[in-house]
PDB file of C-alpha atoms in Angstrom:
ATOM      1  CA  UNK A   1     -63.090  66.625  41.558  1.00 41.00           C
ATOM      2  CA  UNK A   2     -61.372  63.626  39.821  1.00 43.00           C
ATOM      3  CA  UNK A   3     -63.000  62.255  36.939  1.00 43.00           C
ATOM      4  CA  UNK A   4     -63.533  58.645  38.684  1.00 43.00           C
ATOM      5  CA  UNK A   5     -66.253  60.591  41.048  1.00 42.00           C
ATOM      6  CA  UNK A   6     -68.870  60.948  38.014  1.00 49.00           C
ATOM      7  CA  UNK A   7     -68.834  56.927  38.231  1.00 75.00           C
ATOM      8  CA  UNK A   8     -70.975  55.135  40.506  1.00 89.00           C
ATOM      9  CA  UNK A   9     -68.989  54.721  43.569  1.00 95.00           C
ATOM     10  CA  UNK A  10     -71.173  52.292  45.493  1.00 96.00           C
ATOM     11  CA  UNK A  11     -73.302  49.789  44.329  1.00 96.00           C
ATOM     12  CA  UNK A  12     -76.058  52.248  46.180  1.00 96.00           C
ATOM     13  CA  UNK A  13     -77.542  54.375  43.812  1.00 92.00           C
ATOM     14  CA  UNK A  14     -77.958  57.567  46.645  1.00 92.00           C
ATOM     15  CA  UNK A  15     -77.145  60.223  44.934  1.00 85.00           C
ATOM     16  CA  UNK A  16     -74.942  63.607  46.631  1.00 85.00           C
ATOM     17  CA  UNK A  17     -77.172  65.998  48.740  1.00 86.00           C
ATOM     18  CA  UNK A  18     -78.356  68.886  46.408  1.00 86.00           C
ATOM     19  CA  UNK A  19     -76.484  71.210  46.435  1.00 90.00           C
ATOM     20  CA  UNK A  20     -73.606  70.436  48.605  1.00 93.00           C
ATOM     21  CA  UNK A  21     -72.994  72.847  51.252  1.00 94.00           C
ATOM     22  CA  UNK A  22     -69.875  75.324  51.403  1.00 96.00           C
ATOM     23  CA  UNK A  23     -68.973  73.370  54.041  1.00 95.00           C
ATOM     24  CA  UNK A  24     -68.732  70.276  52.295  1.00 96.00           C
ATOM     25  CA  UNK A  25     -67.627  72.140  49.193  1.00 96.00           C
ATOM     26  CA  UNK A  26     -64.755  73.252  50.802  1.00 97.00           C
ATOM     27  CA  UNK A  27     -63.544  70.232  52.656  1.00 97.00           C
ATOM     28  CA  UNK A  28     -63.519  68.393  49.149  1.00 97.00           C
ATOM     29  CA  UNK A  29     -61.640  71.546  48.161  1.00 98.00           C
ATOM     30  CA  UNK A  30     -58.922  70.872  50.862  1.00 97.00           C
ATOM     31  CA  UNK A  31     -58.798  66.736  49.544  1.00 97.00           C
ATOM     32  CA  UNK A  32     -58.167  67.684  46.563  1.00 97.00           C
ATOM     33  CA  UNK A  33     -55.370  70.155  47.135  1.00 97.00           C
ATOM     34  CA  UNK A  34     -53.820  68.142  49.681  1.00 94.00           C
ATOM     35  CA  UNK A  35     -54.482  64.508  48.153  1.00 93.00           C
ATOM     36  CA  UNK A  36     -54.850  65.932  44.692  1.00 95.00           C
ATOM     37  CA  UNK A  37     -58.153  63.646  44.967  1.00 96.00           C
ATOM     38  CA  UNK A  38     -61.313  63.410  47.053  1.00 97.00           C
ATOM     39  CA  UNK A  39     -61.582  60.375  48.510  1.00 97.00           C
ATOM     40  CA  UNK A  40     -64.346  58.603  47.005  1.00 97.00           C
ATOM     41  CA  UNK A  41     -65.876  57.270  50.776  1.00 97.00           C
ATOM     42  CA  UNK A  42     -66.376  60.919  51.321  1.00 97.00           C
ATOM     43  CA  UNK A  43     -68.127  61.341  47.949  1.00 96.00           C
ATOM     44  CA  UNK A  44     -70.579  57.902  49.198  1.00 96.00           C
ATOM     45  CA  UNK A  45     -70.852  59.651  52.041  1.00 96.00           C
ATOM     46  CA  UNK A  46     -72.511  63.010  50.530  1.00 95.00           C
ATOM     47  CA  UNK A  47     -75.603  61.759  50.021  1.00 95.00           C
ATOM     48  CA  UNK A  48     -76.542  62.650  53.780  1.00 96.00           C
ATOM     49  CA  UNK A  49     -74.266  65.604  54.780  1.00 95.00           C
ATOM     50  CA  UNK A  50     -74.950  64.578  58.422  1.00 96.00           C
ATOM     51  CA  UNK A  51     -73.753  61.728  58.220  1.00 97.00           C
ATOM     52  CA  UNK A  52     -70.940  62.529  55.730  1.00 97.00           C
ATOM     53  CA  UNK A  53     -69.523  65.044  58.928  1.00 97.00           C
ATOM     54  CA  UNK A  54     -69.903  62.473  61.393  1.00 97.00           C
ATOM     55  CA  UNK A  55     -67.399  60.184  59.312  1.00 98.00           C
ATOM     56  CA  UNK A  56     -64.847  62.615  58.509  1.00 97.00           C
ATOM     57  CA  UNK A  57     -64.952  64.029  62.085  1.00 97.00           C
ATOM     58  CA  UNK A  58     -64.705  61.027  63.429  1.00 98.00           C
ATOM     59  CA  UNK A  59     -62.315  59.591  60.688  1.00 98.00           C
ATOM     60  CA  UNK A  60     -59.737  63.248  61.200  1.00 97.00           C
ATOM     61  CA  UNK A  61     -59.554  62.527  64.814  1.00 98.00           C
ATOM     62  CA  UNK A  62     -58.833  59.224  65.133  1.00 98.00           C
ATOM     63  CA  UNK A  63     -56.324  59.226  61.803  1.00 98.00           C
ATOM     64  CA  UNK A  64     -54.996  63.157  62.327  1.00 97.00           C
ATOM     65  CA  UNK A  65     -55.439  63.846  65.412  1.00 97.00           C
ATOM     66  CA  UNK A  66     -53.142  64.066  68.537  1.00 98.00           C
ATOM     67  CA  UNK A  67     -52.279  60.233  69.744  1.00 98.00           C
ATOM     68  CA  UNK A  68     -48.850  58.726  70.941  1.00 97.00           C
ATOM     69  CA  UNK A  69     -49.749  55.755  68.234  1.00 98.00           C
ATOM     70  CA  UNK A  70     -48.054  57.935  65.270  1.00 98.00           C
ATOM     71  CA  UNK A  71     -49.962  58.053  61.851  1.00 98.00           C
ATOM     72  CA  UNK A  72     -48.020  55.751  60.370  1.00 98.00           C
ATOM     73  CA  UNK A  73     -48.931  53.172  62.974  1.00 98.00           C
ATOM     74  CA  UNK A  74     -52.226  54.145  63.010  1.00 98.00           C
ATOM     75  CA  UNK A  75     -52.674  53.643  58.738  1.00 98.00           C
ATOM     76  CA  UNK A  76     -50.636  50.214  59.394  1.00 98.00           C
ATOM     77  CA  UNK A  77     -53.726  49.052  61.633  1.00 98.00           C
ATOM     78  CA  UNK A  78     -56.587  50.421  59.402  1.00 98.00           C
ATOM     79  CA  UNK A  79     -54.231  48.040  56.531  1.00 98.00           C
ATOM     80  CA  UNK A  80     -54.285  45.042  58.611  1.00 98.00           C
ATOM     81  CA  UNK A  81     -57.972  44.840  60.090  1.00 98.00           C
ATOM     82  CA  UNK A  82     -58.806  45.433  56.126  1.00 98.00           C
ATOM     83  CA  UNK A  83     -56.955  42.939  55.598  1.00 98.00           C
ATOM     84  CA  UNK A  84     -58.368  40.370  57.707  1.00 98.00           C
ATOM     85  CA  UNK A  85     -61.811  41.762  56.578  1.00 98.00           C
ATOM     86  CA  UNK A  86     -61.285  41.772  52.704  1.00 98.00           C
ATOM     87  CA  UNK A  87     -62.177  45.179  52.300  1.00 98.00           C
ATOM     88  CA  UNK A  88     -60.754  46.333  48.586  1.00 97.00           C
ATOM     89  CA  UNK A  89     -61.679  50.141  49.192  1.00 98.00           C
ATOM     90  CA  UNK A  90     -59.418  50.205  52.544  1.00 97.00           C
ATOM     91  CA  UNK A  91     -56.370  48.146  51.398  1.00 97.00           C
ATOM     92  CA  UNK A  92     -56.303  50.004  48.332  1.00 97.00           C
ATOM     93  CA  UNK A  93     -56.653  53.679  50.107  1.00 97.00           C
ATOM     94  CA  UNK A  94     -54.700  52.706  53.418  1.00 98.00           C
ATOM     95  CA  UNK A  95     -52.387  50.364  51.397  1.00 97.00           C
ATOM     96  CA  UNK A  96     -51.424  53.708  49.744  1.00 97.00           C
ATOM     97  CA  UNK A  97     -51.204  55.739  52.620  1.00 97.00           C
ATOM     98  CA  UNK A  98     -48.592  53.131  54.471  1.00 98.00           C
ATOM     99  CA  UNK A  99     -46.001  53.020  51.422  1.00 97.00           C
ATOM    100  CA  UNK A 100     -46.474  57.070  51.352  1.00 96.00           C
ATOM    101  CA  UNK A 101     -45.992  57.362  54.893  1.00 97.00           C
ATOM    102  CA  UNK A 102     -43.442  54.621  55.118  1.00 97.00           C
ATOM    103  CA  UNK A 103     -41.497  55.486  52.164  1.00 97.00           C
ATOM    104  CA  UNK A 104     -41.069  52.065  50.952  1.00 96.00           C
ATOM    105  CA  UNK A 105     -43.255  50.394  48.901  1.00 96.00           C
ATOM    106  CA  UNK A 106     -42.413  47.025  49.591  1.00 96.00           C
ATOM    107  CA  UNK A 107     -43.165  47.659  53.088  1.00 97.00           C
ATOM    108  CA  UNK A 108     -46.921  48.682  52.684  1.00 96.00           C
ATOM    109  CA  UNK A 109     -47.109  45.559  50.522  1.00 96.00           C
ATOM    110  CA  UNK A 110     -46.292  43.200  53.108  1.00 97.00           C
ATOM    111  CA  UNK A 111     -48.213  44.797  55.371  1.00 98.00           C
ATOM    112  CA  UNK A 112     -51.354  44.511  53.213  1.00 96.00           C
ATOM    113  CA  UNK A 113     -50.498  40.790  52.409  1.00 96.00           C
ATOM    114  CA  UNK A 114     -48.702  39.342  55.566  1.00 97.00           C
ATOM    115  CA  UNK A 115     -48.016  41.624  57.660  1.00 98.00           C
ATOM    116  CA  UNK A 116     -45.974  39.190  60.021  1.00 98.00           C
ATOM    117  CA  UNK A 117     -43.458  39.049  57.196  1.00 98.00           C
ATOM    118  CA  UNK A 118     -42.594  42.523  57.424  1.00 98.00           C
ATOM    119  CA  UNK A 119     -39.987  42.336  60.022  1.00 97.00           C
ATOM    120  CA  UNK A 120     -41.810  44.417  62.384  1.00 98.00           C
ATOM    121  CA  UNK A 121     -39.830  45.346  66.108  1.00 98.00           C
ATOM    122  CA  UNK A 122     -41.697  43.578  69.172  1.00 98.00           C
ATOM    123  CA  UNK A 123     -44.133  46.741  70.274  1.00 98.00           C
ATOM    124  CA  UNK A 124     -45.509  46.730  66.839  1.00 98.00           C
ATOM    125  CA  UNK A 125     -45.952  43.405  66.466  1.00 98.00           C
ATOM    126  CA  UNK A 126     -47.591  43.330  70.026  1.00 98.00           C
ATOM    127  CA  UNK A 127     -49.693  46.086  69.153  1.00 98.00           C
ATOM    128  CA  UNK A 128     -51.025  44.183  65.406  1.00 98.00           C
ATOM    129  CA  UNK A 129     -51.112  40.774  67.803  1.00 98.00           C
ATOM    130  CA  UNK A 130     -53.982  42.696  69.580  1.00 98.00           C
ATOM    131  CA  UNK A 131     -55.528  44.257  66.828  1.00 98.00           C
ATOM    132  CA  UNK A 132     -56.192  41.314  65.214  1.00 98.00           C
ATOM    133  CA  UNK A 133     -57.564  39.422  68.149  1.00 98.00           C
ATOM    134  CA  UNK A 134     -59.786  42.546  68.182  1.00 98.00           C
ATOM    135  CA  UNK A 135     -60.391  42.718  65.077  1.00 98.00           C
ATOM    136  CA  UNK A 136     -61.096  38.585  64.633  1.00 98.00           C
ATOM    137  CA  UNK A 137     -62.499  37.326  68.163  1.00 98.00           C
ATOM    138  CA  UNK A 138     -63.223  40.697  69.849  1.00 98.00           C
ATOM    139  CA  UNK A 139     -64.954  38.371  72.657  1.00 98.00           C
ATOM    140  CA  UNK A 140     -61.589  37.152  73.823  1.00 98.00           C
ATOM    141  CA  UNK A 141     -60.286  40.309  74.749  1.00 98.00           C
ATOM    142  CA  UNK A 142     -59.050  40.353  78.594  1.00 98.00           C
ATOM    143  CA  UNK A 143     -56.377  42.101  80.635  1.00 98.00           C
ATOM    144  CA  UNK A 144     -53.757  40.110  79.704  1.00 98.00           C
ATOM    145  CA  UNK A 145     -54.107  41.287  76.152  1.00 98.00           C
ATOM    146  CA  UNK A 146     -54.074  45.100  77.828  1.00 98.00           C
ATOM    147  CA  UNK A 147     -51.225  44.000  79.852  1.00 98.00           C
ATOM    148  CA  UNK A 148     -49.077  42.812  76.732  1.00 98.00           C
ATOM    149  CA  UNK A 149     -49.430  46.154  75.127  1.00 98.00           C
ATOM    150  CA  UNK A 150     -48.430  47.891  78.679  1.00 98.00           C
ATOM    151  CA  UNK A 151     -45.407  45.280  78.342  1.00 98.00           C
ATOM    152  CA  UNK A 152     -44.446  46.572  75.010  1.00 98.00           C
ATOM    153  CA  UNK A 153     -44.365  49.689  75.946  1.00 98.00           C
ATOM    154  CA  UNK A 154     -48.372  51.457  75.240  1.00 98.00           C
ATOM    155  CA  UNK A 155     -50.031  53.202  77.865  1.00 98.00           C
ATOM    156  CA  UNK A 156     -54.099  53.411  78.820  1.00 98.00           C
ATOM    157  CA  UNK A 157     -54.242  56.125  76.207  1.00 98.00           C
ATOM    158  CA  UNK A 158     -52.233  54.338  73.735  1.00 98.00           C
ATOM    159  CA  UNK A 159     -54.623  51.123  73.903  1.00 98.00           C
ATOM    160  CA  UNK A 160     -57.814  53.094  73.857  1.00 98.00           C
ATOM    161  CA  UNK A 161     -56.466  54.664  70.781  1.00 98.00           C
ATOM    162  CA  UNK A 162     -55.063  51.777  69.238  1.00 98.00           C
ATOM    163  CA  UNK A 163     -58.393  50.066  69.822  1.00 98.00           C
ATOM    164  CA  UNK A 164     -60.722  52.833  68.718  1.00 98.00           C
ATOM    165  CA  UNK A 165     -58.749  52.951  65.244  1.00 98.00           C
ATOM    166  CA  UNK A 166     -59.412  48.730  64.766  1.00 98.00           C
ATOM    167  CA  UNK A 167     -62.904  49.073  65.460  1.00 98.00           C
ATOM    168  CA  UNK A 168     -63.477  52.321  63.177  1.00 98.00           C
ATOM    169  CA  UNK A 169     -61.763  50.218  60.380  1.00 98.00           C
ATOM    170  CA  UNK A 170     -64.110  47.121  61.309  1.00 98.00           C
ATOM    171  CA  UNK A 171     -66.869  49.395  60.637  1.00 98.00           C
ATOM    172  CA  UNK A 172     -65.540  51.087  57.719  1.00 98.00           C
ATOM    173  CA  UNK A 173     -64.451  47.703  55.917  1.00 98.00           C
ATOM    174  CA  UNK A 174     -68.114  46.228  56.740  1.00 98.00           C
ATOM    175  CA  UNK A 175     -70.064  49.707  54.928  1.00 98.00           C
ATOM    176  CA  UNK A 176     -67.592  49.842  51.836  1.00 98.00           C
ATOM    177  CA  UNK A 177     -67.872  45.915  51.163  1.00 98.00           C
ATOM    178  CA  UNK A 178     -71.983  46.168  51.688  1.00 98.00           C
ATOM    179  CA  UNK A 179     -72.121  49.186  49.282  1.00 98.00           C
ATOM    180  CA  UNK A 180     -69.288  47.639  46.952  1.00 97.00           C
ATOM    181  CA  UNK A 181     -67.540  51.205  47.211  1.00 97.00           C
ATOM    182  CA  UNK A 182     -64.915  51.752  44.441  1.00 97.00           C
ATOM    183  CA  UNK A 183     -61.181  52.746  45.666  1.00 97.00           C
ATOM    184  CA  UNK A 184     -59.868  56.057  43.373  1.00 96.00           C
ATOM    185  CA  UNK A 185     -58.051  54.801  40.804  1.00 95.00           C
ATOM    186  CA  UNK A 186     -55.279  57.365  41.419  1.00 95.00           C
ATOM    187  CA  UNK A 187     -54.555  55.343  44.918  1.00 95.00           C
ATOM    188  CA  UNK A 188     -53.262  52.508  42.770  1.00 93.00           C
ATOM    189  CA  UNK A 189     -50.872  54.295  41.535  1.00 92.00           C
ATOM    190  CA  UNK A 190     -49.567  55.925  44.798  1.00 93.00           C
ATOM    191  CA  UNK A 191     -46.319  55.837  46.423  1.00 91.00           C
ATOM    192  CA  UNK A 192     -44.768  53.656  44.220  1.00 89.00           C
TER     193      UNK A 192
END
């Protein structure tokens, strides 16, 4: 593992489950040779490998997994809900992954600060329109909000996955700023 995981990564002093499993060894094995890092919410995470295989499951399917809302899309919402919510571990990590995915550095910047500056097309700007009404007054939500995004072009599927994706991210942003989880320094760094 990277040298930044022998650090505290949350203010939470919960140690890693002793010893890790070969599960878990191995699925920080495959981080590391595909990110040449593990991710340090994973490594907050293995304190409770239960709970540690409920993120990442949850967390592969929704990021990885099959969805007509393409990755890149899909890291663009996780920047902009951690945006609007502040969170420093997700704009740093996600931040990352948009410019990677994007190519363009610039791009993922704007995104992270403004995203309405980024010259986006009118589907994804519908589609971040919605997120952050989710994402800010999730109590407002109605059909016509569904119906914009069938307007620009997202199905049922589409919405359901657009929406699961801002509300995983709500969740995420809200555990990494209560346990003051540290971003890998190597994300920084990334795609620039």
């Amino acid at each position: 593992m990277e040298d930044d995981h022998q650090d505290a990564v949350t203010a939470l002093d919960l140690g890693v489950a002793e010893p890790l499993s070969e599960r878990t060894k191995t699925y920080f094995a495959k981080c590391e040779e595909k990110l040449g890092l593990v991710p340090n919410v994973l490594v907050a995470y293995a304190f409770d490998e239960k709970k540690l295989e409920a993120f990442s499951t949850f967390y592969n399917e929704l990021m990885l997994g099959e969805s007509e809302i393409d990755k890149l899309d899909r890291e663009i919402i996780a920047v902009v809900v951690s945006a609007i919510n502040h969170c420093h571990y997700c704009l740093t990590a996600h931040g990352a992954a948009v410019r990677q995915l994007a190519g363009d550095a610039h791009f993922g910047e704007t995104i992270a600060q403004n995203w309405r500056a980024a010259g986006l097309d009118a589907k994804r700007t519908a589609m971040l329109d919605f997120v952050v009404k989710l994402t800010e007054r999730p109590d407002t939500i109605v059909e016509a909000d569904r119906q914009a995004l069938r307007d620009a072009g997202y199905s049922n599927r589409a919405i359901f996955d657009i929406a699961s994706v801002a509300a995983f991210f709500a969740m995420s942003n809200r555990v990494a700023s209560a346990t003051d989880m540290k971003p890998n320094a190597a994300y920084h760094a990334m795609a620039r």
